[in-house]
mmCIF file of C-alpha atoms in Angstrom:
data_model
loop_
_atom_site.group_PDB
_atom_site.id
_atom_site.type_symbol
_atom_site.label_atom_id
_atom_site.label_comp_id
_atom_site.label_asym_id
_atom_site.label_seq_id
_atom_site.Cartn_x
_atom_site.Cartn_y
_atom_site.Cartn_z
ATOM 1 C CA UNK A 1 38.098 13.051 10.973
ATOM 2 C CA UNK A 2 38.836 13.648 7.283
ATOM 3 C CA UNK A 3 36.283 16.458 7.216
ATOM 4 C CA UNK A 4 37.771 17.984 10.344
ATOM 5 C CA UNK A 5 41.272 17.787 8.860
ATOM 6 C CA UNK A 6 40.050 19.472 5.670
ATOM 7 C CA UNK A 7 38.460 22.223 7.710
ATOM 8 C CA UNK A 8 41.678 22.711 9.678
ATOM 9 C CA UNK A 9 43.741 22.764 6.464
ATOM 10 C CA UNK A 10 41.395 25.287 4.877
ATOM 11 C CA UNK A 11 41.518 27.428 8.005
ATOM 12 C CA UNK A 12 45.339 27.256 8.017
ATOM 13 C CA UNK A 13 45.486 28.206 4.325
ATOM 14 C CA UNK A 14 43.069 31.102 4.867
ATOM 15 C CA UNK A 15 45.090 32.265 7.880
ATOM 16 C CA UNK A 16 48.367 32.020 5.919
ATOM 17 C CA UNK A 17 46.790 33.973 3.048
ATOM 18 C CA UNK A 18 45.571 36.646 5.478
ATOM 19 C CA UNK A 19 49.091 36.931 6.963
ATOM 20 C CA UNK A 20 50.672 37.279 3.485
ATOM 21 C CA UNK A 21 48.135 39.922 2.471
ATOM 22 C CA UNK A 22 48.751 41.783 5.736
ATOM 23 C CA UNK A 23 52.534 41.669 5.076
ATOM 24 C CA UNK A 24 52.064 43.030 1.542
ATOM 25 C CA UNK A 25 49.753 45.799 2.781
ATOM 26 C CA UNK A 26 52.206 46.675 5.575
ATOM 27 C CA UNK A 27 55.149 46.770 3.125
ATOM 28 C CA UNK A 28 53.204 49.060 0.776
ATOM 29 C CA UNK A 29 52.268 51.340 3.672
ATOM 30 C CA UNK A 30 55.923 51.553 4.796
ATOM 31 C CA UNK A 31 57.041 52.318 1.219
ATOM 32 C CA UNK A 32 54.448 55.082 0.894
ATOM 33 C CA UNK A 33 55.483 56.556 4.256
ATOM 34 C CA UNK A 34 59.192 56.423 3.269
ATOM 35 C CA UNK A 35 58.467 58.107 -0.078
ATOM 36 C CA UNK A 36 56.532 60.881 1.693
ATOM 37 C CA UNK A 37 59.336 61.308 4.242
ATOM 38 C CA UNK A 38 61.985 61.519 1.524
ATOM 39 C CA UNK A 39 59.941 64.172 -0.265
ATOM 40 C CA UNK A 40 59.572 66.173 2.960
ATOM 41 C CA UNK A 41 63.321 66.006 3.677
ATOM 42 C CA UNK A 42 64.129 66.970 0.083
ATOM 43 C CA UNK A 43 61.673 69.890 0.223
ATOM 44 C CA UNK A 44 63.102 71.056 3.555
ATOM 45 C CA UNK A 45 66.664 70.922 2.191
ATOM 46 C CA UNK A 46 65.645 72.861 -0.946
ATOM 47 C CA UNK A 47 63.878 75.486 1.189
ATOM 48 C CA UNK A 48 66.894 75.733 3.493
ATOM 49 C CA UNK A 49 69.284 76.165 0.549
ATOM 50 C CA UNK A 50 66.969 78.826 -0.885
ATOM 51 C CA UNK A 51 66.984 80.684 2.453
ATOM 52 C CA UNK A 52 70.799 80.593 2.560
ATOM 53 C CA UNK A 53 71.092 81.847 -1.039
ATOM 54 C CA UNK A 54 68.603 84.654 -0.369
ATOM 55 C CA UNK A 55 70.527 85.652 2.766
ATOM 56 C CA UNK A 56 73.791 85.680 0.773
ATOM 57 C CA UNK A 57 72.213 87.842 -1.952
ATOM 58 C CA UNK A 58 70.767 90.249 0.624
ATOM 59 C CA UNK A 59 74.109 90.435 2.443
ATOM 60 C CA UNK A 60 75.981 91.099 -0.812
ATOM 61 C CA UNK A 61 73.451 93.796 -1.712
ATOM 62 C CA UNK A 62 73.912 95.457 1.712
ATOM 63 C CA UNK A 63 77.712 95.483 1.277
ATOM 64 C CA UNK A 64 77.429 96.932 -2.257
ATOM 65 C CA UNK A 65 75.051 99.651 -1.032
ATOM 66 C CA UNK A 66 77.441 100.479 1.832
ATOM 67 C CA UNK A 67 80.334 100.724 -0.648
ATOM 68 C CA UNK A 68 78.333 103.009 -2.962
ATOM 69 C CA UNK A 69 77.279 105.212 -0.035
ATOM 70 C CA UNK A 70 80.875 105.314 1.175
ATOM 71 C CA UNK A 71 82.147 106.305 -2.275
ATOM 72 C CA UNK A 72 79.510 109.046 -2.495
ATOM 73 C CA UNK A 73 80.407 110.312 0.966
ATOM 74 C CA UNK A 74 84.134 110.345 0.178
ATOM 75 C CA UNK A 75 83.508 112.110 -3.138
ATOM 76 C CA UNK A 76 81.338 114.723 -1.412
ATOM 77 C CA UNK A 77 83.938 115.230 1.339
ATOM 78 C CA UNK A 78 86.747 115.565 -1.187
ATOM 79 C CA UNK A 79 84.707 117.996 -3.310
ATOM 80 C CA UNK A 80 83.916 120.101 -0.241
ATOM 81 C CA UNK A 81 87.566 119.967 0.822
ATOM 82 C CA UNK A 82 88.723 121.054 -2.631
ATOM 83 C CA UNK A 83 86.296 123.980 -2.518
ATOM 84 C CA UNK A 84 87.604 124.977 0.936
ATOM 85 C CA UNK A 85 91.211 124.933 -0.326
ATOM 86 C CA UNK A 86 90.280 126.948 -3.420
ATOM 87 C CA UNK A 87 88.402 129.480 -1.274
ATOM 88 C CA UNK A 88 91.393 129.775 1.048
ATOM 89 C CA UNK A 89 93.725 130.322 -1.927
ATOM 90 C CA UNK A 90 91.447 133.018 -3.366
ATOM 91 C CA UNK A 91 91.124 134.727 0.020
ATOM 92 C CA UNK A 92 94.891 134.564 0.509
ATOM 93 C CA UNK A 93 95.484 136.038 -2.950
ATOM 94 C CA UNK A 94 93.019 138.851 -2.230
ATOM 95 C CA UNK A 95 94.720 139.536 1.107
ATOM 96 C CA UNK A 96 98.091 139.710 -0.632
ATOM 97 C CA UNK A 97 96.713 142.074 -3.271
ATOM 98 C CA UNK A 98 95.179 144.290 -0.581
ATOM 99 C CA UNK A 99 98.458 144.313 1.307
ATOM 100 C CA UNK A 100 100.345 145.231 -1.868
ATOM 101 C CA UNK A 101 97.900 148.060 -2.563
ATOM 102 C CA UNK A 102 98.195 149.356 0.980
ATOM 103 C CA UNK A 103 101.979 149.129 0.835
ATOM 104 C CA UNK A 104 102.060 150.903 -2.519
ATOM 105 C CA UNK A 105 99.868 153.698 -1.179
ATOM 106 C CA UNK A 106 102.063 154.034 1.864
ATOM 107 C CA UNK A 107 105.192 154.158 -0.302
ATOM 108 C CA UNK A 108 103.647 156.825 -2.488
ATOM 109 C CA UNK A 109 102.661 158.902 0.532
ATOM 110 C CA UNK A 110 106.105 158.641 2.085
ATOM 111 C CA UNK A 111 107.792 159.407 -1.249
ATOM 112 C CA UNK A 112 105.642 162.472 -1.730
ATOM 113 C CA UNK A 113 106.477 163.650 1.778
ATOM 114 C CA UNK A 114 110.169 162.981 1.567
ATOM 115 C CA UNK A 115 111.996 161.371 -1.361
ATOM 116 C CA UNK A 116 114.955 160.606 0.891
ATOM 117 C CA UNK A 117 112.810 158.159 2.874
ATOM 118 C CA UNK A 118 111.892 156.111 -0.231
ATOM 119 C CA UNK A 119 114.291 153.279 0.603
ATOM 120 C CA UNK A 120 112.986 153.057 4.141
ATOM 121 C CA UNK A 121 109.392 153.106 2.898
ATOM 122 C CA UNK A 122 110.179 150.370 0.357
ATOM 123 C CA UNK A 123 111.682 148.242 3.119
ATOM 124 C CA UNK A 124 108.554 148.724 5.237
ATOM 125 C CA UNK A 125 106.364 147.923 2.238
ATOM 126 C CA UNK A 126 108.389 144.778 1.489
ATOM 127 C CA UNK A 127 108.008 143.673 5.100
ATOM 128 C CA UNK A 128 104.265 144.224 4.886
ATOM 129 C CA UNK A 129 104.068 142.212 1.661
ATOM 130 C CA UNK A 130 106.227 139.429 3.144
ATOM 131 C CA UNK A 131 104.033 139.281 6.236
ATOM 132 C CA UNK A 132 100.901 139.189 4.083
ATOM 133 C CA UNK A 133 102.370 136.406 1.922
ATOM 134 C CA UNK A 134 103.378 134.414 5.028
ATOM 135 C CA UNK A 135 99.883 134.843 6.474
ATOM 136 C CA UNK A 136 98.353 133.781 3.166
ATOM 137 C CA UNK A 137 100.647 130.745 2.949
ATOM 138 C CA UNK A 138 99.770 129.826 6.542
ATOM 139 C CA UNK A 139 96.028 130.067 5.714
ATOM 140 C CA UNK A 140 96.478 127.761 2.715
ATOM 141 C CA UNK A 141 98.487 125.234 4.780
ATOM 142 C CA UNK A 142 95.877 125.255 7.560
ATOM 143 C CA UNK A 143 93.122 124.743 4.979
ATOM 144 C CA UNK A 144 95.056 121.808 3.484
ATOM 145 C CA UNK A 145 95.566 120.239 6.946
ATOM 146 C CA UNK A 146 91.874 120.677 7.797
ATOM 147 C CA UNK A 147 90.906 119.207 4.442
ATOM 148 C CA UNK A 148 93.201 116.203 4.917
ATOM 149 C CA UNK A 149 91.773 115.587 8.402
ATOM 150 C CA UNK A 150 88.229 115.796 7.007
ATOM 151 C CA UNK A 151 89.028 113.246 4.297
ATOM 152 C CA UNK A 152 90.703 110.947 6.859
ATOM 153 C CA UNK A 153 87.655 111.145 9.131
ATOM 154 C CA UNK A 154 85.350 110.414 6.210
ATOM 155 C CA UNK A 155 87.528 107.462 5.138
ATOM 156 C CA UNK A 156 87.608 106.078 8.715
ATOM 157 C CA UNK A 157 83.819 106.398 9.025
ATOM 158 C CA UNK A 158 83.374 104.787 5.621
ATOM 159 C CA UNK A 159 85.675 101.910 6.527
ATOM 160 C CA UNK A 160 83.722 101.340 9.742
ATOM 161 C CA UNK A 161 80.413 101.321 7.825
ATOM 162 C CA UNK A 162 81.711 98.789 5.297
ATOM 163 C CA UNK A 163 83.142 96.625 8.122
ATOM 164 C CA UNK A 164 79.843 96.763 10.043
ATOM 165 C CA UNK A 165 77.862 95.910 6.889
ATOM 166 C CA UNK A 166 80.124 92.925 6.143
ATOM 167 C CA UNK A 167 79.877 91.682 9.773
ATOM 168 C CA UNK A 168 76.070 92.026 9.656
ATOM 169 C CA UNK A 169 75.965 90.252 6.300
ATOM 170 C CA UNK A 170 78.131 87.401 7.591
ATOM 171 C CA UNK A 171 75.909 87.135 10.684
ATOM 172 C CA UNK A 172 72.792 86.952 8.459
ATOM 173 C CA UNK A 173 74.369 84.192 6.363
ATOM 174 C CA UNK A 174 75.429 82.231 9.472
ATOM 175 C CA UNK A 175 71.949 82.582 11.010
ATOM 176 C CA UNK A 176 70.362 81.450 7.741
ATOM 177 C CA UNK A 177 72.687 78.422 7.651
ATOM 178 C CA UNK A 178 71.860 77.548 11.286
ATOM 179 C CA UNK A 179 68.109 77.963 10.627
ATOM 180 C CA UNK A 180 68.374 75.859 7.471
ATOM 181 C CA UNK A 181 70.304 73.149 9.297
ATOM 182 C CA UNK A 182 67.729 73.223 12.091
ATOM 183 C CA UNK A 183 64.875 72.889 9.548
ATOM 184 C CA UNK A 184 66.573 69.879 7.947
ATOM 185 C CA UNK A 185 67.186 68.264 11.358
ATOM 186 C CA UNK A 186 63.552 68.848 12.352
ATOM 187 C CA UNK A 187 62.413 67.351 9.047
ATOM 188 C CA UNK A 188 64.620 64.309 9.662
ATOM 189 C CA UNK A 189 63.279 63.934 13.218
ATOM 190 C CA UNK A 190 59.717 64.286 11.952
ATOM 191 C CA UNK A 191 60.488 61.721 9.253
ATOM 192 C CA UNK A 192 61.776 59.248 11.830
#
């Protein structure tokens, strides 16, 4: 009986030792798994943050490029408009000079034919000059109006481009945030 009891006690001690060793091994395995999971979650969050930052940088770059393109387009439109106005002024001045020359020639012809009709010829010449000046002024005004409309159209188009670029940039950032959040959630689910 004493031998049997010793055998039972030894078996119980061995079994208890096996259970303790199994607990220790299980605890170590759980700790290793938790450490690996934490690293995976941390890596996923870092990658997600990096994606968001890259999306923000790309969006900002797109907006800056749109602004630069808009400025260039406005500058080109304004330069072209200024040239159109200058051309119209030059053409108007030439028209006025031509009208003055024609009027002067007509006055001289009338004066040579009949000095008594000089006053009448001068009045006709003045009317011709006035009409030419009015026409020239009208041409300049029309050129200014056309130029203003061109600048307004360019500004409106530019504003639309900037607005579209900012909307697209915001959409990219939001999508990057959603994707990053999804990656983190998937990492958490995988960790569980």
